[in-house]
């Protein structure tokens, strides 16, 4: 655990030294809150609460896809990276440190969204629901962490940036994150339960409000976790084999 914390500290220092990397993860959800949620749903307590939870999900998704997808790909390009894989501690502390650092940055990226929701909208949440939402953030980070790892270990850094950018907006739109529950266009409501963003959003909605999750969306979220874990594991093993063959 101590080695994992050392690696997490290293990862955080590397990212904080370039503040724009932290800013980028929070910008799109915060901008969506200001330009869409505040003017159109800000005075509706229920609508603003759901919308804030959706933007939290949006922030979790974008933060993890970019942190791991782009970050891992860039690390693989560094000459220091192959050497760290030969150290006696093995890959586990380094991987655990990356996950801890990523989770810390995920929570950091949520601060603007939560502040905007609390100060500029009528969103309401009980202390118990707020704590439940904090725990839910860690749960819904899992599929997007795995998605980022799959991208980062599969592609060079320039390609990883493009793939991450191409994926995160369609996942947000397709998962219904930019509309209230049940108010998305018909074709979005049809495809949404099959995307990981919808299952994640429904868990967030259920954490902060009286919302009954759709079983199909949660089941598909679990399916995505399994598939993405297999893909990330395959990509990591392939990358290991290439570097040491």
mmCIF file of C-alpha atoms in Angstrom:
data_model
loop_
_atom_site.group_PDB
_atom_site.id
_atom_site.type_symbol
_atom_site.label_atom_id
_atom_site.label_comp_id
_atom_site.label_asym_id
_atom_site.label_seq_id
_atom_site.Cartn_x
_atom_site.Cartn_y
_atom_site.Cartn_z
ATOM 1 C CA UNK A 1 0.000 0.000 0.000
ATOM 2 C CA UNK A 2 2.848 2.382 0.782
ATOM 3 C CA UNK A 3 4.331 1.905 -2.701
ATOM 4 C CA UNK A 4 0.913 2.505 -4.245
ATOM 5 C CA UNK A 5 0.632 5.799 -2.358
ATOM 6 C CA UNK A 6 4.103 6.797 -3.565
ATOM 7 C CA UNK A 7 3.083 6.138 -7.153
ATOM 8 C CA UNK A 8 -0.213 7.998 -6.607
ATOM 9 C CA UNK A 9 1.687 11.015 -5.273
ATOM 10 C CA UNK A 10 3.984 10.906 -8.294
ATOM 11 C CA UNK A 11 1.033 10.750 -10.690
ATOM 12 C CA UNK A 12 -0.724 13.648 -8.965
ATOM 13 C CA UNK A 13 2.389 15.812 -9.017
ATOM 14 C CA UNK A 14 2.893 15.103 -12.705
ATOM 15 C CA UNK A 15 -0.673 16.198 -13.501
ATOM 16 C CA UNK A 16 -0.840 19.184 -11.141
ATOM 17 C CA UNK A 17 2.323 20.569 -12.708
ATOM 18 C CA UNK A 18 0.175 21.121 -15.819
ATOM 19 C CA UNK A 19 -3.008 22.705 -14.353
ATOM 20 C CA UNK A 20 -4.781 22.795 -17.707
ATOM 21 C CA UNK A 21 -5.018 18.989 -17.517
ATOM 22 C CA UNK A 22 -7.158 19.305 -14.385
ATOM 23 C CA UNK A 23 -9.113 22.225 -15.831
ATOM 24 C CA UNK A 24 -9.961 20.299 -18.975
ATOM 25 C CA UNK A 25 -11.687 17.468 -17.102
ATOM 26 C CA UNK A 26 -14.038 19.892 -15.351
ATOM 27 C CA UNK A 27 -14.654 22.372 -18.165
ATOM 28 C CA UNK A 28 -17.301 20.653 -20.312
ATOM 29 C CA UNK A 29 -19.615 19.538 -17.460
ATOM 30 C CA UNK A 30 -19.293 22.938 -15.751
ATOM 31 C CA UNK A 31 -19.969 24.747 -19.050
ATOM 32 C CA UNK A 32 -23.019 22.543 -19.664
ATOM 33 C CA UNK A 33 -24.276 23.406 -16.174
ATOM 34 C CA UNK A 34 -23.929 27.146 -16.799
ATOM 35 C CA UNK A 35 -25.313 27.284 -20.348
ATOM 36 C CA UNK A 36 -28.026 24.615 -20.193
ATOM 37 C CA UNK A 37 -28.951 23.542 -16.666
ATOM 38 C CA UNK A 38 -28.961 26.936 -14.916
ATOM 39 C CA UNK A 39 -31.132 28.806 -17.466
ATOM 40 C CA UNK A 40 -33.509 25.956 -18.369
ATOM 41 C CA UNK A 41 -33.860 23.865 -15.199
ATOM 42 C CA UNK A 42 -32.269 25.976 -12.493
ATOM 43 C CA UNK A 43 -35.552 26.955 -10.807
ATOM 44 C CA UNK A 44 -36.983 23.420 -10.770
ATOM 45 C CA UNK A 45 -35.687 21.597 -7.703
ATOM 46 C CA UNK A 46 -36.309 18.101 -9.072
ATOM 47 C CA UNK A 47 -35.115 18.876 -12.593
ATOM 48 C CA UNK A 48 -32.001 20.670 -11.345
ATOM 49 C CA UNK A 49 -31.147 17.777 -9.042
ATOM 50 C CA UNK A 50 -31.386 15.239 -11.866
ATOM 51 C CA UNK A 51 -29.459 17.530 -14.217
ATOM 52 C CA UNK A 52 -26.660 18.057 -11.706
ATOM 53 C CA UNK A 53 -26.402 14.295 -11.188
ATOM 54 C CA UNK A 54 -26.200 13.866 -14.975
ATOM 55 C CA UNK A 55 -23.397 16.416 -15.204
ATOM 56 C CA UNK A 56 -21.573 14.641 -12.374
ATOM 57 C CA UNK A 57 -21.770 11.466 -14.467
ATOM 58 C CA UNK A 58 -20.560 13.426 -17.506
ATOM 59 C CA UNK A 59 -17.597 14.714 -15.502
ATOM 60 C CA UNK A 60 -16.728 11.243 -14.178
ATOM 61 C CA UNK A 61 -16.812 9.832 -17.699
ATOM 62 C CA UNK A 62 -14.712 12.537 -19.340
ATOM 63 C CA UNK A 63 -12.189 12.696 -16.494
ATOM 64 C CA UNK A 64 -11.502 8.964 -16.545
ATOM 65 C CA UNK A 65 -11.487 8.470 -20.302
ATOM 66 C CA UNK A 66 -8.980 11.274 -20.773
ATOM 67 C CA UNK A 67 -6.880 10.621 -17.662
ATOM 68 C CA UNK A 68 -6.342 6.971 -18.434
ATOM 69 C CA UNK A 69 -6.738 6.929 -22.194
ATOM 70 C CA UNK A 70 -4.398 9.812 -22.932
ATOM 71 C CA UNK A 71 -2.274 9.548 -19.770
ATOM 72 C CA UNK A 72 -1.408 5.867 -20.163
ATOM 73 C CA UNK A 73 -0.668 6.295 -23.869
ATOM 74 C CA UNK A 74 1.683 9.198 -23.138
ATOM 75 C CA UNK A 75 3.421 7.234 -20.367
ATOM 76 C CA UNK A 76 4.012 4.357 -22.755
ATOM 77 C CA UNK A 77 5.884 6.741 -25.035
ATOM 78 C CA UNK A 78 8.310 7.728 -22.267
ATOM 79 C CA UNK A 79 11.701 5.927 -22.186
ATOM 80 C CA UNK A 80 11.384 5.647 -18.397
ATOM 81 C CA UNK A 81 8.242 3.528 -18.600
ATOM 82 C CA UNK A 82 9.812 0.210 -19.759
ATOM 83 C CA UNK A 83 12.374 0.475 -16.956
ATOM 84 C CA UNK A 84 9.708 0.866 -14.257
ATOM 85 C CA UNK A 85 8.164 -2.413 -15.418
ATOM 86 C CA UNK A 86 11.376 -4.256 -14.561
ATOM 87 C CA UNK A 87 11.519 -3.072 -10.929
ATOM 88 C CA UNK A 88 11.149 -5.739 -8.191
ATOM 89 C CA UNK A 89 7.897 -4.247 -6.876
ATOM 90 C CA UNK A 90 6.115 -5.347 -10.038
ATOM 91 C CA UNK A 91 3.257 -3.581 -11.848
ATOM 92 C CA UNK A 92 0.652 -3.760 -9.048
ATOM 93 C CA UNK A 93 1.770 -0.741 -6.947
ATOM 94 C CA UNK A 94 2.173 1.404 -10.046
ATOM 95 C CA UNK A 95 -1.269 0.426 -11.317
ATOM 96 C CA UNK A 96 -2.892 0.951 -7.899
ATOM 97 C CA UNK A 97 -1.206 4.327 -7.623
ATOM 98 C CA UNK A 98 -2.562 5.367 -11.003
ATOM 99 C CA UNK A 99 -6.077 4.336 -10.001
ATOM 100 C CA UNK A 100 -5.863 6.220 -6.671
ATOM 101 C CA UNK A 101 -4.569 9.340 -8.417
ATOM 102 C CA UNK A 102 -7.263 9.067 -11.067
ATOM 103 C CA UNK A 103 -9.997 8.757 -8.446
ATOM 104 C CA UNK A 104 -8.651 11.796 -6.585
ATOM 105 C CA UNK A 105 -8.660 13.850 -9.781
ATOM 106 C CA UNK A 106 -12.142 12.621 -10.621
ATOM 107 C CA UNK A 107 -13.473 13.981 -7.333
ATOM 108 C CA UNK A 108 -11.540 17.202 -7.909
ATOM 109 C CA UNK A 109 -13.134 17.655 -11.328
ATOM 110 C CA UNK A 110 -16.607 17.399 -9.737
ATOM 111 C CA UNK A 111 -16.153 20.462 -7.536
ATOM 112 C CA UNK A 112 -17.213 23.073 -10.146
ATOM 113 C CA UNK A 113 -20.329 21.077 -11.073
ATOM 114 C CA UNK A 114 -21.373 20.632 -7.448
ATOM 115 C CA UNK A 115 -20.693 24.277 -6.581
ATOM 116 C CA UNK A 116 -22.709 25.516 -9.575
ATOM 117 C CA UNK A 117 -25.558 23.150 -8.731
ATOM 118 C CA UNK A 118 -25.585 24.248 -5.080
ATOM 119 C CA UNK A 119 -25.340 28.002 -5.677
ATOM 120 C CA UNK A 120 -27.005 28.719 -9.020
ATOM 121 C CA UNK A 121 -29.830 26.172 -9.133
ATOM 122 C CA UNK A 122 -32.602 24.912 -6.871
ATOM 123 C CA UNK A 123 -31.097 21.420 -6.703
ATOM 124 C CA UNK A 124 -31.595 19.804 -3.324
ATOM 125 C CA UNK A 125 -30.003 16.764 -1.759
ATOM 126 C CA UNK A 126 -29.955 15.412 1.781
ATOM 127 C CA UNK A 127 -26.653 14.808 3.609
ATOM 128 C CA UNK A 128 -27.232 11.045 3.402
ATOM 129 C CA UNK A 129 -27.926 11.237 -0.328
ATOM 130 C CA UNK A 130 -24.821 13.381 -0.813
ATOM 131 C CA UNK A 131 -22.655 10.754 0.897
ATOM 132 C CA UNK A 132 -24.328 8.014 -1.149
ATOM 133 C CA UNK A 133 -23.594 10.004 -4.313
ATOM 134 C CA UNK A 134 -19.922 10.286 -3.322
ATOM 135 C CA UNK A 135 -19.738 6.501 -3.048
ATOM 136 C CA UNK A 136 -21.630 6.077 -6.309
ATOM 137 C CA UNK A 137 -19.013 8.208 -8.078
ATOM 138 C CA UNK A 138 -16.375 5.585 -7.246
ATOM 139 C CA UNK A 139 -18.653 2.819 -8.567
ATOM 140 C CA UNK A 140 -19.502 4.498 -11.866
ATOM 141 C CA UNK A 141 -15.835 5.385 -12.395
ATOM 142 C CA UNK A 142 -15.056 1.704 -12.970
ATOM 143 C CA UNK A 143 -16.313 1.261 -16.573
ATOM 144 C CA UNK A 144 -14.797 4.551 -17.727
ATOM 145 C CA UNK A 145 -11.487 3.783 -16.030
ATOM 146 C CA UNK A 146 -11.393 0.466 -17.865
ATOM 147 C CA UNK A 147 -12.362 2.177 -21.118
ATOM 148 C CA UNK A 148 -9.526 4.651 -20.679
ATOM 149 C CA UNK A 149 -7.041 1.875 -19.887
ATOM 150 C CA UNK A 150 -8.123 -0.056 -22.980
ATOM 151 C CA UNK A 151 -7.547 3.042 -25.118
ATOM 152 C CA UNK A 152 -4.257 3.928 -23.443
ATOM 153 C CA UNK A 153 -2.705 0.468 -23.763
ATOM 154 C CA UNK A 154 -4.012 -0.107 -27.293
ATOM 155 C CA UNK A 155 -3.063 3.100 -29.081
ATOM 156 C CA UNK A 156 -0.204 5.584 -29.398
ATOM 157 C CA UNK A 157 -0.759 8.907 -27.673
ATOM 158 C CA UNK A 158 -1.839 10.902 -30.731
ATOM 159 C CA UNK A 159 -4.427 8.305 -31.690
ATOM 160 C CA UNK A 160 -5.594 7.945 -28.076
ATOM 161 C CA UNK A 161 -6.411 11.658 -27.891
ATOM 162 C CA UNK A 162 -8.540 11.436 -31.025
ATOM 163 C CA UNK A 163 -10.393 8.303 -29.886
ATOM 164 C CA UNK A 164 -11.084 9.798 -26.453
ATOM 165 C CA UNK A 165 -12.461 12.962 -28.039
ATOM 166 C CA UNK A 166 -14.598 11.007 -30.471
ATOM 167 C CA UNK A 167 -16.065 8.757 -27.784
ATOM 168 C CA UNK A 168 -17.028 10.980 -24.900
ATOM 169 C CA UNK A 169 -19.613 13.265 -26.545
ATOM 170 C CA UNK A 170 -21.557 10.478 -28.335
ATOM 171 C CA UNK A 171 -21.563 8.500 -25.081
ATOM 172 C CA UNK A 172 -22.942 11.542 -23.243
ATOM 173 C CA UNK A 173 -25.642 12.251 -25.847
ATOM 174 C CA UNK A 174 -26.492 8.599 -26.422
ATOM 175 C CA UNK A 175 -26.746 7.880 -22.720
ATOM 176 C CA UNK A 176 -29.254 10.680 -22.201
ATOM 177 C CA UNK A 177 -26.997 12.760 -19.963
ATOM 178 C CA UNK A 178 -28.052 16.000 -21.637
ATOM 179 C CA UNK A 179 -31.774 15.587 -20.980
ATOM 180 C CA UNK A 180 -34.019 14.816 -18.028
ATOM 181 C CA UNK A 181 -34.933 11.182 -17.310
ATOM 182 C CA UNK A 182 -37.510 10.105 -19.863
ATOM 183 C CA UNK A 183 -37.353 13.371 -21.851
ATOM 184 C CA UNK A 184 -34.705 12.427 -24.415
ATOM 185 C CA UNK A 185 -35.701 11.957 -28.087
ATOM 186 C CA UNK A 186 -37.198 8.579 -28.883
ATOM 187 C CA UNK A 187 -34.142 7.099 -30.571
ATOM 188 C CA UNK A 188 -31.972 8.169 -27.614
ATOM 189 C CA UNK A 189 -34.342 6.474 -25.169
ATOM 190 C CA UNK A 190 -34.109 3.339 -27.314
ATOM 191 C CA UNK A 191 -30.313 3.072 -27.386
ATOM 192 C CA UNK A 192 -29.512 4.637 -24.005
ATOM 193 C CA UNK A 193 -29.971 1.524 -21.815
ATOM 194 C CA UNK A 194 -27.339 -0.293 -23.866
ATOM 195 C CA UNK A 195 -24.635 2.321 -23.226
ATOM 196 C CA UNK A 196 -22.535 2.453 -20.047
ATOM 197 C CA UNK A 197 -23.324 6.125 -19.557
ATOM 198 C CA UNK A 198 -27.028 5.435 -19.021
ATOM 199 C CA UNK A 199 -26.489 2.800 -16.352
ATOM 200 C CA UNK A 200 -24.031 5.123 -14.595
ATOM 201 C CA UNK A 201 -26.459 8.053 -14.803
ATOM 202 C CA UNK A 202 -29.322 5.985 -13.431
ATOM 203 C CA UNK A 203 -27.247 4.973 -10.427
ATOM 204 C CA UNK A 204 -26.473 8.655 -9.806
ATOM 205 C CA UNK A 205 -30.137 9.635 -10.200
ATOM 206 C CA UNK A 206 -31.143 6.935 -7.736
ATOM 207 C CA UNK A 207 -28.491 8.135 -5.258
ATOM 208 C CA UNK A 208 -29.711 11.740 -5.141
ATOM 209 C CA UNK A 209 -33.460 11.422 -5.799
ATOM 210 C CA UNK A 210 -36.421 9.083 -5.694
ATOM 211 C CA UNK A 211 -35.671 7.295 -8.944
ATOM 212 C CA UNK A 212 -36.190 3.635 -9.807
ATOM 213 C CA UNK A 213 -33.341 2.385 -11.971
ATOM 214 C CA UNK A 214 -34.128 0.467 -15.129
ATOM 215 C CA UNK A 215 -32.849 -3.110 -14.694
ATOM 216 C CA UNK A 216 -31.699 -3.348 -18.326
ATOM 217 C CA UNK A 217 -29.472 -0.271 -17.963
ATOM 218 C CA UNK A 218 -27.795 -1.638 -14.824
ATOM 219 C CA UNK A 219 -27.360 -5.104 -16.327
ATOM 220 C CA UNK A 220 -25.771 -3.603 -19.435
ATOM 221 C CA UNK A 221 -23.484 -1.502 -17.249
ATOM 222 C CA UNK A 222 -22.236 -4.731 -15.680
ATOM 223 C CA UNK A 223 -21.791 -6.264 -19.130
ATOM 224 C CA UNK A 224 -19.739 -3.244 -20.189
ATOM 225 C CA UNK A 225 -17.533 -3.580 -17.112
ATOM 226 C CA UNK A 226 -16.772 -7.217 -17.958
ATOM 227 C CA UNK A 227 -16.127 -6.487 -21.634
ATOM 228 C CA UNK A 228 -13.962 -3.446 -20.950
ATOM 229 C CA UNK A 229 -11.992 -5.290 -18.267
ATOM 230 C CA UNK A 230 -11.264 -8.067 -20.761
ATOM 231 C CA UNK A 231 -10.279 -5.548 -23.430
ATOM 232 C CA UNK A 232 -8.040 -3.565 -21.071
ATOM 233 C CA UNK A 233 -6.373 -6.758 -19.852
ATOM 234 C CA UNK A 234 -5.767 -7.929 -23.401
ATOM 235 C CA UNK A 235 -4.338 -4.540 -24.404
ATOM 236 C CA UNK A 236 -2.011 -4.517 -21.383
ATOM 237 C CA UNK A 237 -0.735 -8.045 -22.046
ATOM 238 C CA UNK A 238 -0.195 -7.234 -25.719
ATOM 239 C CA UNK A 239 1.756 -4.120 -24.803
ATOM 240 C CA UNK A 240 3.869 -6.100 -22.324
ATOM 241 C CA UNK A 241 4.604 -8.733 -24.928
ATOM 242 C CA UNK A 242 5.681 -6.174 -27.499
ATOM 243 C CA UNK A 243 8.044 -4.422 -25.121
ATOM 244 C CA UNK A 244 9.773 -7.520 -23.836
ATOM 245 C CA UNK A 245 9.711 -9.758 -26.914
#
